[in-house]
Coordinates of C-alpha atoms in Angstrom, one line a residue:
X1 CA 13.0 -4.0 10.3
X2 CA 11.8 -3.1 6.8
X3 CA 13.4 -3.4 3.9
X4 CA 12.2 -0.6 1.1
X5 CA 12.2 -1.5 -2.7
X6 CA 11.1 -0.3 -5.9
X7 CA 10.5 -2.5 -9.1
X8 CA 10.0 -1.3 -12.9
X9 CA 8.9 1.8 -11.0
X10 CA 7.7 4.4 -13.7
X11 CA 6.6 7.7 -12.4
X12 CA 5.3 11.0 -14.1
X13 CA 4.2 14.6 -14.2
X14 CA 0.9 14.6 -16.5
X15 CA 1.3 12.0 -19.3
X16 CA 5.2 11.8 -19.1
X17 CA 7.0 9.8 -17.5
X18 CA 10.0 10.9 -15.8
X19 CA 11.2 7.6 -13.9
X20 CA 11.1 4.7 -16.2
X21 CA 11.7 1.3 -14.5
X22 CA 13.9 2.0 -11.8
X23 CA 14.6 -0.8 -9.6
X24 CA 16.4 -1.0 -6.0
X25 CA 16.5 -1.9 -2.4
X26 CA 17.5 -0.2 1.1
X27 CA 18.2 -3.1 3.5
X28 CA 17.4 -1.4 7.1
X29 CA 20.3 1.1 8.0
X30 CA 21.7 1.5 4.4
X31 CA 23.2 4.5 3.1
X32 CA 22.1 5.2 -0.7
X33 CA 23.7 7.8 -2.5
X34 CA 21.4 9.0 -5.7
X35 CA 23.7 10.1 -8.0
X36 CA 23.6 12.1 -11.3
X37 CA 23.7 15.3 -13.6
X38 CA 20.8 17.9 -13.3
X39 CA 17.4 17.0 -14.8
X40 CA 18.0 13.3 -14.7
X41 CA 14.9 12.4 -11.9
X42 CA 16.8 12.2 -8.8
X43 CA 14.3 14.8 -7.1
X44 CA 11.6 12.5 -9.0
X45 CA 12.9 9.2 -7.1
X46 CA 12.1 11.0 -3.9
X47 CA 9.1 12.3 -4.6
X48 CA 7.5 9.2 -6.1
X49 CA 8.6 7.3 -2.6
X50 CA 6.9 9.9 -0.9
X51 CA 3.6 9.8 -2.9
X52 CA 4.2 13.6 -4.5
X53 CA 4.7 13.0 -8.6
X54 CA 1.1 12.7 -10.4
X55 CA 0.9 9.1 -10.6
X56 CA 3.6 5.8 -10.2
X57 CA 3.0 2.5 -11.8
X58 CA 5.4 -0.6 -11.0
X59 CA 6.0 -1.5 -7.8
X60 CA 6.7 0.4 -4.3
X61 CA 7.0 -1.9 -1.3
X62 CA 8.2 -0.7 2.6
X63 CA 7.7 -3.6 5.4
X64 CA 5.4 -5.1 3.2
X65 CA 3.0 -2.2 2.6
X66 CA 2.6 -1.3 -1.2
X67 CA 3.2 2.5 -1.1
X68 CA 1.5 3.0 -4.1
X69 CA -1.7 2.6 -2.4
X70 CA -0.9 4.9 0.4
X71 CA -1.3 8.7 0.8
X72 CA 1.5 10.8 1.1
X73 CA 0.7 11.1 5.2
X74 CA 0.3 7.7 5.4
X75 CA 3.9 6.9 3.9
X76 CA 5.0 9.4 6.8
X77 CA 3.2 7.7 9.3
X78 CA 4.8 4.4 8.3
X79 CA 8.2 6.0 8.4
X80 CA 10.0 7.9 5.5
X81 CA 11.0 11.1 6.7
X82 CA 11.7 13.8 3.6
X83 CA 13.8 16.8 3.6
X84 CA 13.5 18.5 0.1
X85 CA 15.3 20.9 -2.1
X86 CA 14.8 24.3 -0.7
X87 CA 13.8 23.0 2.8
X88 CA 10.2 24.2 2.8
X89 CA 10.5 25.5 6.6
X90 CA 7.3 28.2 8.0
X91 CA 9.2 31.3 8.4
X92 CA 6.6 32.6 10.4
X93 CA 6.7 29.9 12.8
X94 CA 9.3 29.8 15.6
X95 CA 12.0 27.1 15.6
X96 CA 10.1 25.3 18.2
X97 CA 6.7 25.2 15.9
X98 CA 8.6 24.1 13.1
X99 CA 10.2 20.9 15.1
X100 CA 6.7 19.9 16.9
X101 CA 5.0 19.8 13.2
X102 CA 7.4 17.1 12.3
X103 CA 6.2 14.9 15.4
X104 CA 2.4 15.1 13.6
X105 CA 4.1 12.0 11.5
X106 CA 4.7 9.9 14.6
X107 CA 2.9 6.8 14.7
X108 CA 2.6 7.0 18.6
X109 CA 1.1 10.2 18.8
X110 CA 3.7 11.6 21.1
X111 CA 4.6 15.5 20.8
X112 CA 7.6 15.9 22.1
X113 CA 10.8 17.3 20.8
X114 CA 13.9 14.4 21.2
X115 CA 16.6 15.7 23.6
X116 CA 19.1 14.6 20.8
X117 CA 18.6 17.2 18.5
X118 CA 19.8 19.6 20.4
X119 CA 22.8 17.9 20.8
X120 CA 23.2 17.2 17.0
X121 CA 22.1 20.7 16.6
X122 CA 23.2 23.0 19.4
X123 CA 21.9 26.2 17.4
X124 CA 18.5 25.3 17.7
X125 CA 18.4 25.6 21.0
X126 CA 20.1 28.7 21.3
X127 CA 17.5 30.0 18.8
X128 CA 14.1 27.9 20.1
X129 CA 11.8 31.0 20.1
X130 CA 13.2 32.7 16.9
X131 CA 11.0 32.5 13.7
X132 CA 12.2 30.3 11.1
X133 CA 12.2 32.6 8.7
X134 CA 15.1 34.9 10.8
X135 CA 17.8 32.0 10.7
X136 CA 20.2 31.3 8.0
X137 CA 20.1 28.9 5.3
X138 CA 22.0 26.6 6.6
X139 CA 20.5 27.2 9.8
X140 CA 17.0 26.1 8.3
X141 CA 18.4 23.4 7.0
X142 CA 19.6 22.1 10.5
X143 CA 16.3 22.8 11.3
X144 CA 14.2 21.6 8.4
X145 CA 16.7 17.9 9.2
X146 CA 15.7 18.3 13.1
X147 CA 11.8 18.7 12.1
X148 CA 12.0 15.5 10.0
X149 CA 14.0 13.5 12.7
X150 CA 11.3 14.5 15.0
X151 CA 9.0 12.3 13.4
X152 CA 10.7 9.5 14.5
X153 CA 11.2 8.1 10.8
X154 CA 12.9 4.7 9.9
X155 CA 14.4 6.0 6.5
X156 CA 15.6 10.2 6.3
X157 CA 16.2 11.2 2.4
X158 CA 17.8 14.0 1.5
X159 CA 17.6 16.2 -1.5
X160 CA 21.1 18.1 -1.7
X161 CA 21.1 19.2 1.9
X162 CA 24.4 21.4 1.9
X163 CA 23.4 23.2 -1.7
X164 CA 23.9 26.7 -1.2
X165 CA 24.6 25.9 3.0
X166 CA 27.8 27.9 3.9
X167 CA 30.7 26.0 4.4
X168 CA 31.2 26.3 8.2
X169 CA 27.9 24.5 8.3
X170 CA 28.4 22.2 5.4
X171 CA 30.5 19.8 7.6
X172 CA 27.8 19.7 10.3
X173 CA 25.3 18.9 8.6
X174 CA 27.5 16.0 6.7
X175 CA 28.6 14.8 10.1
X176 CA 25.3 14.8 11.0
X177 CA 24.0 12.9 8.4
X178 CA 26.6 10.3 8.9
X179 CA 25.7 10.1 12.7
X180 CA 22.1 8.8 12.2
X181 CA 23.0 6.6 9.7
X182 CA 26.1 4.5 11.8
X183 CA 25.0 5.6 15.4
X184 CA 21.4 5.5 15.2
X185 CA 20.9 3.1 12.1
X186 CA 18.4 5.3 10.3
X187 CA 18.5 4.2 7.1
X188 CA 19.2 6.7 4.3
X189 CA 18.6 7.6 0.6
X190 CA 21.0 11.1 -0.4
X191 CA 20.8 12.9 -3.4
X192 CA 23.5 14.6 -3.4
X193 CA 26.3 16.2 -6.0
X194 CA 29.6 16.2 -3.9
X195 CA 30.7 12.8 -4.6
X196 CA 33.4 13.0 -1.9
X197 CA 30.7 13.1 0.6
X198 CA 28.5 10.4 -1.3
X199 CA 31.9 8.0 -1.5
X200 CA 32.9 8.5 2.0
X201 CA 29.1 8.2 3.5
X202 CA 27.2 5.9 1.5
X203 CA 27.2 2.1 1.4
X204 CA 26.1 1.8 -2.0
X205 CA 24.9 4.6 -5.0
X206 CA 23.1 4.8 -8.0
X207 CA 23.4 6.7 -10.9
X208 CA 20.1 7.9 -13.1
X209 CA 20.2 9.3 -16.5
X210 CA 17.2 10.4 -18.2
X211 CA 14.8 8.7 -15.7
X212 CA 16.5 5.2 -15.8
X213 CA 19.7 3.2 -13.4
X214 CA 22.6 3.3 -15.4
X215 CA 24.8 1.9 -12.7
X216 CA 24.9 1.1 -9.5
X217 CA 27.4 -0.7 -7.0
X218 CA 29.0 -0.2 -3.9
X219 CA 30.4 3.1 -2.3
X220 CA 34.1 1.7 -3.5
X221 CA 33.0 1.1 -6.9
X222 CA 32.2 4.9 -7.2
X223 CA 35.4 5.1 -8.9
X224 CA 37.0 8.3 -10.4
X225 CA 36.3 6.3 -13.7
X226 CA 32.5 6.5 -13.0
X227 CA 32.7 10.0 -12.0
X228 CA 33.9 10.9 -15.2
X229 CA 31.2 9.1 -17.2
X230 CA 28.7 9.9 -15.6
X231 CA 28.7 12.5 -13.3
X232 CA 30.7 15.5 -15.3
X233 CA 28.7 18.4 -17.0

């Protein structure tokens, strides 16, 4: 199993950098909770694993591959699934299209839609031929997390799946997200503002201001105390 870690990773939009020398690890089937105020570069930390920020210098390593010399489809192909902020669905495409495009990232070729899914997310079943663009938000976002899992991936992050998600779907989606990490050892990196959630899910956290760690520690150590330094506006 691979192990993913940055080192002195700096990463920027044009000439500025927006990450500057963050550092961590996810041992296989970890749960890391990204913590922090708006604007800080938690969207940032995702994006440079994925390969999507203008440049990265430092150090990016996943089962021994240096990410920094990969293309963005070949960091999918290796494994990291990413679900971002605003979910990014094709509204024109049915519910079915949108899952098979996520199995394009499977490294065995194989285009089928796992059974499991459905039973995470009985919806998308029910709503197989409607277009994407017909369901509701928290509906695509079921959807936009069934798309990625259908690429088979060995790490899922997460950019603030339940923002704006209606509550009745809120929990499912949490629930969810808990369920691939301790039943089917997926590993995870969340970025996420509900620090209940984060507390209760995650293993360990970090928390970025202005593009650097400021702390990090385990999910017990995510004290009230730290909440209020940290994480108040």
């Amino acid at each position: 199993m691979e192990n993913l870690s940055a080192n002195n990773l700096y990463s920027f939009y044009g000439k500025s950098p927006v990450l500057q020398g963050v550092s961590f690890d996810l041992k296989p089937g970890e749960f890391l909770s990204v913590l922090g105020r708006n604007g800080v570069g938690k969207t940032t930390l995702l994006k440079s694993i994925m390969g999507l920020t203008d440049s990265c210098k430092g150090d990016l390593q996943f089962g021994g591959s240096d990410l920094l010399k990969c293309s963005t489809p070949q960091r999918a192909l290796q494994g990291i699934g990413y679900i971002p902020q605003g979910r990014e669905i094709i509204p024109r495409f049915t519910v079915r299209e949108n899952i098979l495009m996520g199995t394009f990232a499977r490294a065995d070729g194989k285009r089928e839609i796992p059974d499991y899914l459905f039973d995470m997310f009985p919806i998308l079943r029910d709503f197989i031929s409607r277009k994407g663009g017909d369901l509701s938000g928290g509906q695509q976002q079921q959807l936009a997390i069934a798309r990625a899992l259908a690429m088979d991936p060995k790490i899922l992050m997460l950019d603030e799946p339940t923002e704006g998600i209606q509550p009745n779907i809120v929990k499912q989606i949490e629930d969810a997200i808990i369920q691939l990490n301790r039943e089917r050892g997926l590993g995870i990196i969340l970025v996420e503002q509900n620090v209940p959630f984060a507390r209760a899910a995650s293993d360990r956290f970090l928390v970025l201001d202005k593009g650097r760690v400021v702390l990090g520690g385990t999910s017990a150590e995510l004290t009230d105390a730290v909440v209020e330094e940290h994480l108040t506006f």
